[in-house]
Amino acid sequence: MPLWSCKSTGTTLSAIALTLSVINNAASLLSGVPGLKPAVEGVLSLVKVIQKVHGNTEHAIYLAEMVKNTVKQIYGSVESNPDSMNERLEWDLKTLRVTFLHIECKIEKQMNRKWYNRALKRDAMSQILDECTREFDNAQQVFLNSSMETIYDLDSKHFNLLLEAAREAGYKTRQYSSAETRAKLTAEFKRIFGPDEAPYDWQLDVTEAILLGLDAIVIAGTGAGKTMPLLLDEQRNKMILILSPLNELEKDQAERFERMGLKATPVNGETWSNALAQEIKARKHRS
């Protein structure tokens, strides 16, 4: 059975805890990576506390999923190359563990408070979980941004070979120029975000890959810039699908895109209708 598969068909906190336990049991790998084992143990402890939360299942699962996915990405990179953890990443991993402990304490403190009204208790816990989610999201972004270049270098060799082959094929068939394309993309990026800003190399690589017809999977923290390659390429009549775990998050993302001048339509059980389906099919929900 693959490391990340689980017999449970539903995404539950028990399944998340089981996945993390599998990582924790891989002692031979963890023992050789400074800082990884204590961090995973901190995650397991946090998930056990989250499992005790009642009445806020959706919020709790979302927070636990965020925690799990971060460890999953770290573990996957280390598994492919045990030498990937340098001193900077080790320090960042320790900082991330401190965040785990702080969030765990906040949730436990809230659970231990006495409430005489069940609805008020549930609402208070919901607020705490939202605060913890934002706190973890900020810590996760700092960690993933600092580790992005290291992880990218380790996992991109195969991608780079495919991209270079696609560039050569593009040059032979239509005089495609990688340098010219990247210069245009960088100029457009600076026009939108300011003259002092510049895109990451991986953003330009992924944008090129899309333009050249390659598939690309990007794993990065919230706010790292995953959307940029989708917005700056030169494809015609494109439609972008963004999957969100929560309806409220989906609504917030759509509103953010609208403020940027980009047409965005939330599609979920609350908004879906035959009329909306026909409008989407007719491509009316496009910028």
mmCIF file of C-alpha atoms in Angstrom:
data_model
loop_
_atom_site.group_PDB
_atom_site.id
_atom_site.type_symbol
_atom_site.label_atom_id
_atom_site.label_comp_id
_atom_site.label_asym_id
_atom_site.label_seq_id
_atom_site.Cartn_x
_atom_site.Cartn_y
_atom_site.Cartn_z
ATOM 1 C CA MET A 1 0.000 0.000 0.000
ATOM 2 C CA PRO A 2 1.458 3.439 -0.905
ATOM 3 C CA LEU A 3 2.531 5.576 2.017
ATOM 4 C CA TRP A 4 -0.235 8.125 1.527
ATOM 5 C CA SER A 5 -3.131 5.726 0.889
ATOM 6 C CA CYS A 6 -5.588 4.749 3.588
ATOM 7 C CA LYS A 7 -8.285 2.079 3.821
ATOM 8 C CA SER A 8 -10.747 4.712 5.017
ATOM 9 C CA THR A 9 -12.729 6.126 2.110
ATOM 10 C CA GLY A 10 -13.535 9.370 3.924
ATOM 11 C CA THR A 11 -11.180 12.136 4.976
ATOM 12 C CA THR A 12 -11.370 11.843 8.758
ATOM 13 C CA LEU A 13 -9.132 12.904 11.576
ATOM 14 C CA SER A 14 -8.444 9.234 12.297
ATOM 15 C CA ALA A 15 -7.196 8.755 8.725
ATOM 16 C CA ILE A 16 -4.965 11.803 9.089
ATOM 17 C CA ALA A 17 -3.558 10.516 12.366
ATOM 18 C CA LEU A 18 -2.972 7.106 10.762
ATOM 19 C CA THR A 19 -1.053 8.664 7.881
ATOM 20 C CA LEU A 20 1.150 10.629 10.256
ATOM 21 C CA SER A 21 1.719 7.498 12.344
ATOM 22 C CA VAL A 22 3.034 5.741 9.243
ATOM 23 C CA ILE A 23 5.546 8.560 8.825
ATOM 24 C CA ASN A 24 6.463 8.441 12.485
ATOM 25 C CA ASN A 25 7.105 4.700 12.263
ATOM 26 C CA ALA A 26 9.629 5.187 9.446
ATOM 27 C CA ALA A 27 12.313 5.482 12.112
ATOM 28 C CA SER A 28 15.225 4.723 9.793
ATOM 29 C CA LEU A 29 14.509 7.808 7.713
ATOM 30 C CA LEU A 30 13.406 10.102 10.523
ATOM 31 C CA SER A 31 16.441 9.356 12.686
ATOM 32 C CA GLY A 32 18.734 10.523 9.912
ATOM 33 C CA VAL A 33 17.021 13.889 9.463
ATOM 34 C CA PRO A 34 17.677 16.376 12.295
ATOM 35 C CA GLY A 35 14.490 18.057 13.469
ATOM 36 C CA LEU A 36 12.063 15.911 11.458
ATOM 37 C CA LYS A 37 11.170 13.332 14.112
ATOM 38 C CA PRO A 38 10.383 15.916 16.868
ATOM 39 C CA ALA A 39 8.268 17.879 14.381
ATOM 40 C CA VAL A 40 6.268 14.799 13.374
ATOM 41 C CA GLU A 41 5.787 13.868 17.026
ATOM 42 C CA GLY A 42 4.480 17.394 17.586
ATOM 43 C CA VAL A 43 2.067 16.955 14.688
ATOM 44 C CA LEU A 44 0.784 13.648 16.070
ATOM 45 C CA SER A 45 0.181 15.268 19.448
ATOM 46 C CA LEU A 46 -1.666 18.179 17.819
ATOM 47 C CA VAL A 47 -3.878 15.883 15.729
ATOM 48 C CA LYS A 48 -4.805 13.883 18.838
ATOM 49 C CA VAL A 49 -5.967 17.098 20.493
ATOM 50 C CA ILE A 50 -7.912 18.175 17.398
ATOM 51 C CA GLN A 51 -9.659 14.789 17.409
ATOM 52 C CA LYS A 52 -11.218 15.687 20.760
ATOM 53 C CA VAL A 53 -12.945 18.772 19.346
ATOM 54 C CA HIS A 54 -16.725 18.380 19.140
ATOM 55 C CA GLY A 55 -19.219 20.305 17.012
ATOM 56 C CA ASN A 56 -16.673 21.876 14.643
ATOM 57 C CA THR A 57 -15.781 18.901 12.476
ATOM 58 C CA GLU A 58 -15.275 20.826 9.218
ATOM 59 C CA HIS A 59 -12.955 23.396 10.809
ATOM 60 C CA ALA A 60 -11.026 20.719 12.691
ATOM 61 C CA ILE A 61 -10.510 18.518 9.632
ATOM 62 C CA TYR A 62 -9.380 21.501 7.546
ATOM 63 C CA LEU A 63 -6.753 22.468 10.139
ATOM 64 C CA ALA A 64 -5.557 18.873 10.489
ATOM 65 C CA GLU A 65 -5.338 18.512 6.691
ATOM 66 C CA MET A 66 -3.158 21.631 6.475
ATOM 67 C CA VAL A 67 -0.829 20.213 9.110
ATOM 68 C CA LYS A 68 -0.691 16.809 7.430
ATOM 69 C CA ASN A 69 0.002 18.204 3.958
ATOM 70 C CA THR A 70 2.943 20.241 5.227
ATOM 71 C CA VAL A 71 4.586 17.202 6.816
ATOM 72 C CA LYS A 72 3.746 15.151 3.732
ATOM 73 C CA GLN A 73 5.629 17.570 1.491
ATOM 74 C CA ILE A 74 8.653 17.677 3.792
ATOM 75 C CA TYR A 75 8.709 13.896 4.106
ATOM 76 C CA GLY A 76 8.388 13.353 0.355
ATOM 77 C CA SER A 77 11.343 15.614 -0.362
ATOM 78 C CA VAL A 78 13.506 14.019 2.314
ATOM 79 C CA GLU A 79 12.548 10.523 1.148
ATOM 80 C CA SER A 80 13.738 11.293 -2.391
ATOM 81 C CA ASN A 81 16.948 12.904 -1.148
ATOM 82 C CA PRO A 82 17.939 12.523 2.539
ATOM 83 C CA ASP A 83 20.554 15.262 2.123
ATOM 84 C CA SER A 84 17.921 17.900 1.398
ATOM 85 C CA MET A 85 17.673 19.126 5.008
ATOM 86 C CA ASN A 86 20.260 21.844 5.449
ATOM 87 C CA GLU A 87 20.795 23.934 8.599
ATOM 88 C CA ARG A 88 18.302 26.591 7.513
ATOM 89 C CA LEU A 89 15.529 24.064 6.921
ATOM 90 C CA GLU A 90 16.322 22.327 10.199
ATOM 91 C CA TRP A 91 15.890 25.626 12.042
ATOM 92 C CA ASP A 92 12.670 26.414 10.165
ATOM 93 C CA LEU A 93 11.370 22.953 11.033
ATOM 94 C CA LYS A 94 11.978 23.619 14.720
ATOM 95 C CA THR A 95 10.118 26.921 14.391
ATOM 96 C CA LEU A 96 7.213 25.110 12.760
ATOM 97 C CA ARG A 97 7.146 22.643 15.662
ATOM 98 C CA VAL A 98 6.839 25.558 18.107
ATOM 99 C CA THR A 99 3.763 26.659 16.163
ATOM 100 C CA PHE A 100 2.296 23.159 16.497
ATOM 101 C CA LEU A 101 2.767 23.300 20.272
ATOM 102 C CA HIS A 102 1.285 26.794 20.551
ATOM 103 C CA ILE A 103 -1.807 25.820 18.551
ATOM 104 C CA GLU A 104 -2.220 22.661 20.620
ATOM 105 C CA CYS A 105 -2.139 24.697 23.848
ATOM 106 C CA LYS A 106 -4.731 27.179 22.541
ATOM 107 C CA ILE A 107 -7.157 24.413 21.570
ATOM 108 C CA GLU A 108 -6.689 22.537 24.859
ATOM 109 C CA LYS A 109 -7.198 25.730 26.848
ATOM 110 C CA GLN A 110 -10.455 26.392 25.010
ATOM 111 C CA MET A 111 -11.664 22.808 25.546
ATOM 112 C CA ASN A 112 -10.969 23.049 29.286
ATOM 113 C CA ARG A 113 -13.053 26.189 29.724
ATOM 114 C CA LYS A 114 -16.460 25.646 31.321
ATOM 115 C CA TRP A 115 -19.469 26.713 29.266
ATOM 116 C CA TYR A 116 -23.118 26.498 30.289
ATOM 117 C CA ASN A 117 -24.389 27.117 26.764
ATOM 118 C CA ARG A 118 -23.450 24.498 24.171
ATOM 119 C CA ALA A 119 -23.988 26.846 21.211
ATOM 120 C CA LEU A 120 -21.702 29.488 22.713
ATOM 121 C CA LYS A 121 -19.076 26.836 23.420
ATOM 122 C CA ARG A 122 -19.218 25.623 19.811
ATOM 123 C CA ASP A 123 -18.989 29.181 18.432
ATOM 124 C CA ALA A 124 -16.051 29.989 20.699
ATOM 125 C CA MET A 125 -14.209 26.853 19.587
ATOM 126 C CA SER A 126 -14.961 27.707 15.956
ATOM 127 C CA GLN A 127 -13.324 31.096 16.461
ATOM 128 C CA ILE A 128 -10.280 29.510 18.119
ATOM 129 C CA LEU A 129 -9.910 27.007 15.260
ATOM 130 C CA ASP A 130 -10.088 29.852 12.729
ATOM 131 C CA GLU A 131 -7.376 31.730 14.635
ATOM 132 C CA CYS A 132 -5.218 28.600 14.794
ATOM 133 C CA THR A 133 -5.712 27.981 11.075
ATOM 134 C CA ARG A 134 -4.532 31.496 10.233
ATOM 135 C CA GLU A 135 -1.588 31.174 12.620
ATOM 136 C CA PHE A 136 -0.525 27.877 11.116
ATOM 137 C CA ASP A 137 -1.053 29.171 7.584
ATOM 138 C CA ASN A 138 1.325 32.070 8.266
ATOM 139 C CA ALA A 139 3.958 29.769 9.788
ATOM 140 C CA GLN A 140 3.532 27.293 6.951
ATOM 141 C CA GLN A 141 3.997 30.023 4.351
ATOM 142 C CA VAL A 142 7.225 31.227 5.976
ATOM 143 C CA PHE A 143 8.564 27.680 6.149
ATOM 144 C CA LEU A 144 7.596 26.676 2.612
ATOM 145 C CA ASN A 145 8.831 29.923 1.082
ATOM 146 C CA SER A 146 12.229 29.516 2.751
ATOM 147 C CA SER A 147 12.474 25.875 1.739
ATOM 148 C CA MET A 148 10.964 26.276 -1.722
ATOM 149 C CA GLU A 149 14.215 26.734 -3.606
ATOM 150 C CA THR A 150 15.819 23.696 -1.910
ATOM 151 C CA ILE A 151 12.835 21.441 -2.519
ATOM 152 C CA TYR A 152 12.455 22.784 -6.054
ATOM 153 C CA ASP A 153 16.081 21.995 -6.917
ATOM 154 C CA LEU A 154 15.732 18.414 -5.678
ATOM 155 C CA ASP A 155 12.426 17.574 -7.362
ATOM 156 C CA SER A 156 12.803 19.398 -10.668
ATOM 157 C CA LYS A 157 15.448 17.398 -12.565
ATOM 158 C CA HIS A 158 12.943 15.339 -14.551
ATOM 159 C CA PHE A 159 10.743 18.397 -15.107
ATOM 160 C CA ASN A 160 13.713 20.381 -16.425
ATOM 161 C CA LEU A 161 14.573 17.662 -18.942
ATOM 162 C CA LEU A 162 11.003 17.642 -20.266
ATOM 163 C CA LEU A 163 10.878 21.435 -20.379
ATOM 164 C CA GLU A 164 14.145 21.662 -22.306
ATOM 165 C CA ALA A 165 12.916 19.066 -24.810
ATOM 166 C CA ALA A 166 9.680 21.032 -25.268
ATOM 167 C CA ARG A 167 11.662 24.240 -25.806
ATOM 168 C CA GLU A 168 13.749 22.594 -28.521
ATOM 169 C CA ALA A 169 10.641 21.221 -30.219
ATOM 170 C CA GLY A 170 8.997 24.641 -30.017
ATOM 171 C CA TYR A 171 12.035 26.288 -31.586
ATOM 172 C CA LYS A 172 12.079 23.808 -34.469
ATOM 173 C CA THR A 173 8.366 24.151 -35.243
ATOM 174 C CA ARG A 174 7.700 27.844 -34.575
ATOM 175 C CA GLN A 175 10.981 29.521 -33.619
ATOM 176 C CA TYR A 176 9.980 29.546 -29.939
ATOM 177 C CA SER A 177 12.358 31.588 -27.773
ATOM 178 C CA SER A 178 12.559 30.788 -24.075
ATOM 179 C CA ALA A 179 14.537 33.946 -23.292
ATOM 180 C CA GLU A 180 12.066 36.174 -25.132
ATOM 181 C CA THR A 181 9.076 34.510 -23.479
ATOM 182 C CA ARG A 182 10.539 34.835 -19.990
ATOM 183 C CA ALA A 183 11.410 38.484 -20.624
ATOM 184 C CA LYS A 184 7.809 39.228 -21.678
ATOM 185 C CA LEU A 185 6.409 37.386 -18.659
ATOM 186 C CA THR A 186 8.752 39.229 -16.296
ATOM 187 C CA ALA A 187 7.811 42.585 -17.812
ATOM 188 C CA GLU A 188 4.101 41.812 -17.389
ATOM 189 C CA PHE A 189 4.711 40.668 -13.804
ATOM 190 C CA LYS A 190 6.486 43.942 -12.985
ATOM 191 C CA ARG A 191 3.708 45.939 -14.637
ATOM 192 C CA ILE A 192 1.149 44.318 -12.349
ATOM 193 C CA PHE A 193 3.081 43.994 -9.083
ATOM 194 C CA GLY A 194 5.550 46.865 -9.343
ATOM 195 C CA PRO A 195 8.994 47.525 -10.874
ATOM 196 C CA ASP A 196 10.833 46.266 -7.792
ATOM 197 C CA GLU A 197 9.124 42.861 -7.853
ATOM 198 C CA ALA A 198 10.255 39.858 -9.884
ATOM 199 C CA PRO A 199 8.785 36.376 -10.419
ATOM 200 C CA TYR A 200 10.449 33.236 -9.043
ATOM 201 C CA ASP A 201 12.301 31.102 -11.568
ATOM 202 C CA TRP A 202 9.898 28.229 -10.868
ATOM 203 C CA GLN A 203 6.954 30.494 -11.761
ATOM 204 C CA LEU A 204 8.504 31.258 -15.139
ATOM 205 C CA ASP A 205 9.359 27.576 -15.665
ATOM 206 C CA VAL A 206 5.787 26.477 -14.968
ATOM 207 C CA THR A 207 4.372 29.213 -17.203
ATOM 208 C CA GLU A 208 6.649 28.103 -20.025
ATOM 209 C CA ALA A 209 5.597 24.499 -19.483
ATOM 210 C CA ILE A 210 1.923 25.459 -19.786
ATOM 211 C CA LEU A 211 2.572 27.443 -22.963
ATOM 212 C CA LEU A 212 4.480 24.505 -24.446
ATOM 213 C CA GLY A 213 1.682 22.055 -23.675
ATOM 214 C CA LEU A 214 3.259 20.255 -20.721
ATOM 215 C CA ASP A 215 1.427 19.240 -17.563
ATOM 216 C CA ALA A 216 2.737 20.839 -14.381
ATOM 217 C CA ILE A 217 1.991 20.181 -10.711
ATOM 218 C CA VAL A 218 3.013 22.872 -8.224
ATOM 219 C CA ILE A 219 3.025 22.265 -4.463
ATOM 220 C CA ALA A 220 3.617 25.423 -2.450
ATOM 221 C CA GLY A 221 2.246 27.237 0.582
ATOM 222 C CA THR A 222 -0.632 29.697 0.604
ATOM 223 C CA GLY A 223 0.510 32.998 -0.869
ATOM 224 C CA ALA A 224 3.633 31.531 -2.471
ATOM 225 C CA GLY A 225 2.482 32.438 -5.986
ATOM 226 C CA LYS A 226 0.930 29.281 -7.457
ATOM 227 C CA THR A 227 -1.740 31.265 -9.327
ATOM 228 C CA MET A 228 0.730 33.462 -11.242
ATOM 229 C CA PRO A 229 1.569 30.900 -13.973
ATOM 230 C CA LEU A 230 -2.146 30.488 -14.689
ATOM 231 C CA LEU A 231 -2.817 34.215 -14.966
ATOM 232 C CA LEU A 232 0.190 35.431 -16.956
ATOM 233 C CA ASP A 233 0.353 32.914 -19.771
ATOM 234 C CA GLU A 234 -0.865 33.692 -23.281
ATOM 235 C CA GLN A 235 -3.398 30.909 -23.757
ATOM 236 C CA ARG A 236 -6.593 31.848 -25.535
ATOM 237 C CA ASN A 237 -10.113 31.016 -24.327
ATOM 238 C CA LYS A 238 -8.795 29.381 -21.193
ATOM 239 C CA MET A 239 -10.849 28.497 -18.138
ATOM 240 C CA ILE A 240 -9.160 27.846 -14.788
ATOM 241 C CA LEU A 241 -10.648 25.559 -12.129
ATOM 242 C CA ILE A 242 -9.524 26.127 -8.539
ATOM 243 C CA LEU A 243 -10.544 23.477 -5.991
ATOM 244 C CA SER A 244 -11.149 24.638 -2.420
ATOM 245 C CA PRO A 245 -11.830 22.539 0.691
ATOM 246 C CA LEU A 246 -14.372 24.983 2.153
ATOM 247 C CA ASN A 247 -17.234 26.963 0.603
ATOM 248 C CA GLU A 248 -16.254 30.057 2.573
ATOM 249 C CA LEU A 249 -12.655 29.821 1.357
ATOM 250 C CA GLU A 250 -13.925 29.417 -2.199
ATOM 251 C CA LYS A 251 -16.124 32.506 -1.815
ATOM 252 C CA ASP A 252 -13.207 34.504 -0.402
ATOM 253 C CA GLN A 253 -10.924 33.457 -3.279
ATOM 254 C CA ALA A 254 -13.551 34.422 -5.851
ATOM 255 C CA GLU A 255 -13.984 37.843 -4.239
ATOM 256 C CA ARG A 256 -10.214 38.375 -4.262
ATOM 257 C CA PHE A 257 -10.031 37.579 -7.987
ATOM 258 C CA GLU A 258 -12.959 39.913 -8.685
ATOM 259 C CA ARG A 259 -11.117 42.744 -6.928
ATOM 260 C CA MET A 260 -8.151 42.006 -9.206
ATOM 261 C CA GLY A 261 -10.422 42.429 -12.218
ATOM 262 C CA LEU A 262 -10.645 38.697 -12.937
ATOM 263 C CA LYS A 263 -14.007 37.014 -13.407
ATOM 264 C CA ALA A 264 -14.472 34.299 -10.774
ATOM 265 C CA THR A 265 -17.538 32.207 -9.987
ATOM 266 C CA PRO A 266 -17.877 29.973 -6.901
ATOM 267 C CA VAL A 267 -19.348 26.592 -7.853
ATOM 268 C CA ASN A 268 -20.575 24.421 -4.996
ATOM 269 C CA GLY A 269 -23.714 22.876 -3.554
ATOM 270 C CA GLU A 270 -24.979 26.274 -2.449
ATOM 271 C CA THR A 271 -24.555 28.043 -5.799
ATOM 272 C CA TRP A 272 -25.097 25.235 -8.311
ATOM 273 C CA SER A 273 -28.133 25.362 -10.607
ATOM 274 C CA ASN A 274 -29.056 24.299 -14.131
ATOM 275 C CA ALA A 275 -28.903 27.937 -15.201
ATOM 276 C CA LEU A 276 -25.349 28.289 -13.867
ATOM 277 C CA ALA A 277 -24.367 25.052 -15.600
ATOM 278 C CA GLN A 278 -25.609 26.380 -18.935
ATOM 279 C CA GLU A 279 -23.817 29.709 -18.421
ATOM 280 C CA ILE A 280 -20.539 27.939 -17.663
ATOM 281 C CA LYS A 281 -21.004 25.685 -20.683
ATOM 282 C CA ALA A 282 -21.540 28.796 -22.796
ATOM 283 C CA ARG A 283 -18.310 30.203 -21.293
ATOM 284 C CA LYS A 284 -20.041 33.296 -19.936
ATOM 285 C CA HIS A 285 -18.100 33.217 -16.674
ATOM 286 C CA ARG A 286 -14.808 34.316 -18.170
ATOM 287 C CA SER A 287 -12.841 37.546 -18.054
#
